[in-house]
Amino acid sequence: MRTEDPQLVRLADYRPPDFLIDRVALDIKLDQKKTRVTSRLSLRRNPIGRAGAPLLLDGDELLLLGVTLDGQPLDTSRYAVTPEKFTFAEPPEAPFELEIEIELDPSANTKLMGLYRSGSAYCTQCEAEGFRRITYFLDRPDILSVYTTRVQADRKEAPVLLSNGNPVEHGDIPNSSMHYAIWYDPFPKPCYLFALVGGDLGRIGDTFTTMSGRKVDLAIYVEHGNEPRAAYAMDALKRAMRWDETAYGREYDLDVFNIVAVSDFNMGAMENKGLNIFNDKYVLALPETATDADYAGIERVIAHEYLHNWTGNRITCRDWFQLCLKEGLTVFRDQEFTADQRSRAVQRIADVRTLRGQQFSEDAGPLAHSVRPDTYREINNFYTATVYEKGAELVRMLKVLVGEDTFARGIKLYFARCDGTAATVEDFLACFEVSSGRDLSHFALWYKQAGTPSVAIASTCDERAKTLTLEISQDTRPTPGQPDKKPLIVPLAIGLIGANGAALPLKAEVDAFDGATQSELSRGVLELTTARRHIVFREIPDRPVVSVLRGFSAPVQLVQSATDEDLVLQCACDSDRCARWQAAQSYATRLLVAAARQTPVGANQASIAAFGEALRQIVATSDDPPFTAQVLTLPSEADIAREIGENVDPDAVYLARQSLRADMGRALSRELTRLHRDLDQNAPYSPDARSAGRRALRNTALDLLAASDDAAGMRLAKAQFDAATNMTDRVAALGVLCLIEGEAREEALDDFYKRYAGDALVIDKWLTLQAIIPHAGTLDRVRRLMRSDAFSMGNPNRVRALIGAFAAGNQRQFNAPDGSGYEFIGECVLLLDPKNPQVAARLLSAFRTWRMMEPKRRRPAEATLQHIQAAQSLSPDVRDIADRSLA
Ligand SMILES: [Zn+2]
């Protein structure tokens, strides 16, 4: 261990800034190699800052050309400058203006942070700390300034010039090939929300009239020729704008709202004020080129970034430790938006799947951290499932605890109180303390304590006394830096199901010490606040099945004493769809874990048959196709591995899952064949939830049929592949073919490539399907594909589609016992790190589960991590992940 860590940033060290920047005037002259940035900063001392403190501005790889103070050149003896820091030792006491001139080379910027080139356009990415790559600045989110931005460029090269806020002026520069545009953003904002775009781009436009009757001009900018592919994104944007008005009373506040799609982007999208910049993957869609999942992703991400206008932009974060304040809340809001647009139950199930697959895995390994961490070395590494997905769960849990109306009043108060400020988690919670009258200090522990709590429920029934006793307990295992865990407040939505499948009313009496309260029972939500709780239900006629964690009311791992028969009954009858799905998953997990451990199941053939029957009923009625598809989809290999927890053998996990899929396909073959046939849609493609749900079920049926019978599966998949009229069905068929070794697979892959060569986003799907083939030989295939024209190491989407998919989506080959998968990812990380450390670090985080593997796999994984750790000149991003993975 290092004794001191100069890079470590601590929440406890937060201090208000010594200076404030009220206004920023930027003048940016775009040039591929020599861009000039002049920034005029209106500075003053912060009344609550340290008296007499020097002015320290952040930079990153900057080249200073000149600096003036109140219009006069600043003598070089008065300041010190390096590419990373500008120090003005004795700045004036009175407010002053500092003008700084910088030269940048956007074409050399491969980190895709700051100002860079994507294709033929200039664009920016400033969150978290990219603005310091554009000019020296107080690069911290609690510096809120009003920006005026003048952009100048060659008229031919960049006819479109955009920045934040409203357009003020534009024109030609006489006697030159240049033109300019001036933008003014009246809303004070942190510099991470600054954005600029310049390029020759196509545009689709529309308008939106807000609830108070203001007209807003909307535009989406894409590469020429892609305009028709942006129509769905525009539609999603308008729906999101309307939804924020009706659901939260939030109105849009500028005259224009612009979205630009770029092909080189480290993340999904960025919510810059009035000028969202998107990875084109989340903008472009046509039925022939995008799947239902792509459409759903576009709808969600468009909404997410738009909804940030209030939760993130109008109210921003005081410091980066508060990242969950904007991300957790905005993910919660985008989930609610989607639930209102589509099926609420199916949306909830999808959210839970993501949470378990990504966040629970993170929590179970060396990269576990709390939703609001206490320290970080590289903030880019904290854009995680924990901050986003678990952060959203905390908001949802708060809503369950205080109730819907109180939650609505609390959030309204938050908007009223914190608008225009850089806020903290405490500011947020304080609003709900006011609206609910509750002390939320215990709830706040969820933000500080990492790890997934296990909640165990044991029920015993006394048939003579007609009582049901619940013993509920919680436990959270240690995580890095947090050896001792305290009990949390856990809301458990609960219901009782009688033997005939009907719901029983909740009647309970308060046990001598701690029973349930009347309010808990009327809401159907028990609050677990201590390590253990004991509740007695009276007047229970027969032994009921206890349905807990309905709607997944808390982000916990449930350990149930339910019998197999209980789970089967729940799967068939629970009135809560999320709980039904959950019961099916739990039952399947029992079978899968036993099979993967090669411990013979208690040979409970009767319950297996009953489970099969319950599934058959669900399939046969299938009144909600996307729900049925979710019930038929087994837990992922990663989920099963996490459930096993230690000494995992991914081959055994894979084989167990394959075998259960085959059993399901065989047992339900008649029903599945019928579904696959009847759900065939001759109607023109529509991306709406109902049609997408039918396709999801049809393709799930195809997948299970193929799992049970290679030859029949291949025939069906081949026919579907050839006849498909939309990308959803074609990719689903290709996915099935990819799992069956042989000529048909290679032919279909060749055919797909020929059809779509040149359409990078479609070819990404082709790369991914090959990267996740679970069979031997995949690594060679991935290496071959890396050398092909379809791939580029410089583009994050390609890297994620091929290498990222292999690391995160191919449990078997990534964790190959000879260590070849680990070595390969290690090589890629080292190759990528000097060019794009953020994407390299993300790739390396695939090792987060290495400690739960069996020893023969753990050894090569550790060796690869050590090899990376020992490398010279690693980026802080990759060093941070390597160190934490090995700690
Ligand atoms: Zn976000």
PDB file of N, CA and C and ligand atoms in Angstrom, residues 127 269 271 304-305 308 326-327 330-331 388, ligand 1:
ATOM      1  N   GLU A 127     -17.872  16.657 -19.555  1.00  0.00           N
ATOM      2  CA  GLU A 127     -18.047  15.945 -18.292  1.00  0.00           C
ATOM      3  C   GLU A 127     -17.111  14.742 -18.274  1.00  0.00           C
ATOM      4  N   ALA A 269     -24.471   9.480 -24.257  1.00  0.00           N
ATOM      5  CA  ALA A 269     -24.873  10.817 -24.677  1.00  0.00           C
ATOM      6  C   ALA A 269     -24.564  11.792 -23.557  1.00  0.00           C
ATOM      7  N   GLU A 271     -25.734  15.643 -21.693  1.00  0.00           N
ATOM      8  CA  GLU A 271     -26.873  16.551 -21.520  1.00  0.00           C
ATOM      9  C   GLU A 271     -26.524  18.027 -21.565  1.00  0.00           C
ATOM     10  N   HIS A 304     -33.627  10.491 -21.111  1.00  0.00           N
ATOM     11  CA  HIS A 304     -32.677  10.685 -19.997  1.00  0.00           C
ATOM     12  C   HIS A 304     -31.952  12.026 -20.123  1.00  0.00           C
ATOM     13  N   GLU A 305     -31.393  12.279 -21.283  1.00  0.00           N
ATOM     14  CA  GLU A 305     -30.615  13.515 -21.446  1.00  0.00           C
ATOM     15  C   GLU A 305     -31.527  14.736 -21.376  1.00  0.00           C
ATOM     16  N   HIS A 308     -32.471  15.591 -17.821  1.00  0.00           N
ATOM     17  CA  HIS A 308     -31.373  16.235 -17.089  1.00  0.00           C
ATOM     18  C   HIS A 308     -31.524  17.761 -17.078  1.00  0.00           C
ATOM     19  N   LYS A 326     -27.583  13.706  -9.642  1.00  0.00           N
ATOM     20  CA  LYS A 326     -28.180  13.941 -10.955  1.00  0.00           C
ATOM     21  C   LYS A 326     -28.422  12.635 -11.700  1.00  0.00           C
ATOM     22  N   GLU A 327     -27.518  11.660 -11.574  1.00  0.00           N
ATOM     23  CA  GLU A 327     -27.678  10.438 -12.381  1.00  0.00           C
ATOM     24  C   GLU A 327     -28.725   9.485 -11.817  1.00  0.00           C
ATOM     25  N   THR A 330     -32.106  11.009 -12.365  1.00  0.00           N
ATOM     26  CA  THR A 330     -32.514  11.074 -13.770  1.00  0.00           C
ATOM     27  C   THR A 330     -32.754   9.678 -14.343  1.00  0.00           C
ATOM     28  N   VAL A 331     -31.998   8.685 -13.899  1.00  0.00           N
ATOM     29  CA  VAL A 331     -32.310   7.314 -14.335  1.00  0.00           C
ATOM     30  C   VAL A 331     -33.696   6.927 -13.814  1.00  0.00           C
ATOM     31  N   TYR A 388     -25.462   4.969 -11.114  1.00  0.00           N
ATOM     32  CA  TYR A 388     -26.647   5.154 -11.966  1.00  0.00           C
ATOM     33  C   TYR A 388     -27.821   4.275 -11.512  1.00  0.00           C
TER      34      TYR A 388
HETATM   35 ZN    ZN B   1     -27.154  11.082 -17.116  1.00  0.00          ZN
END
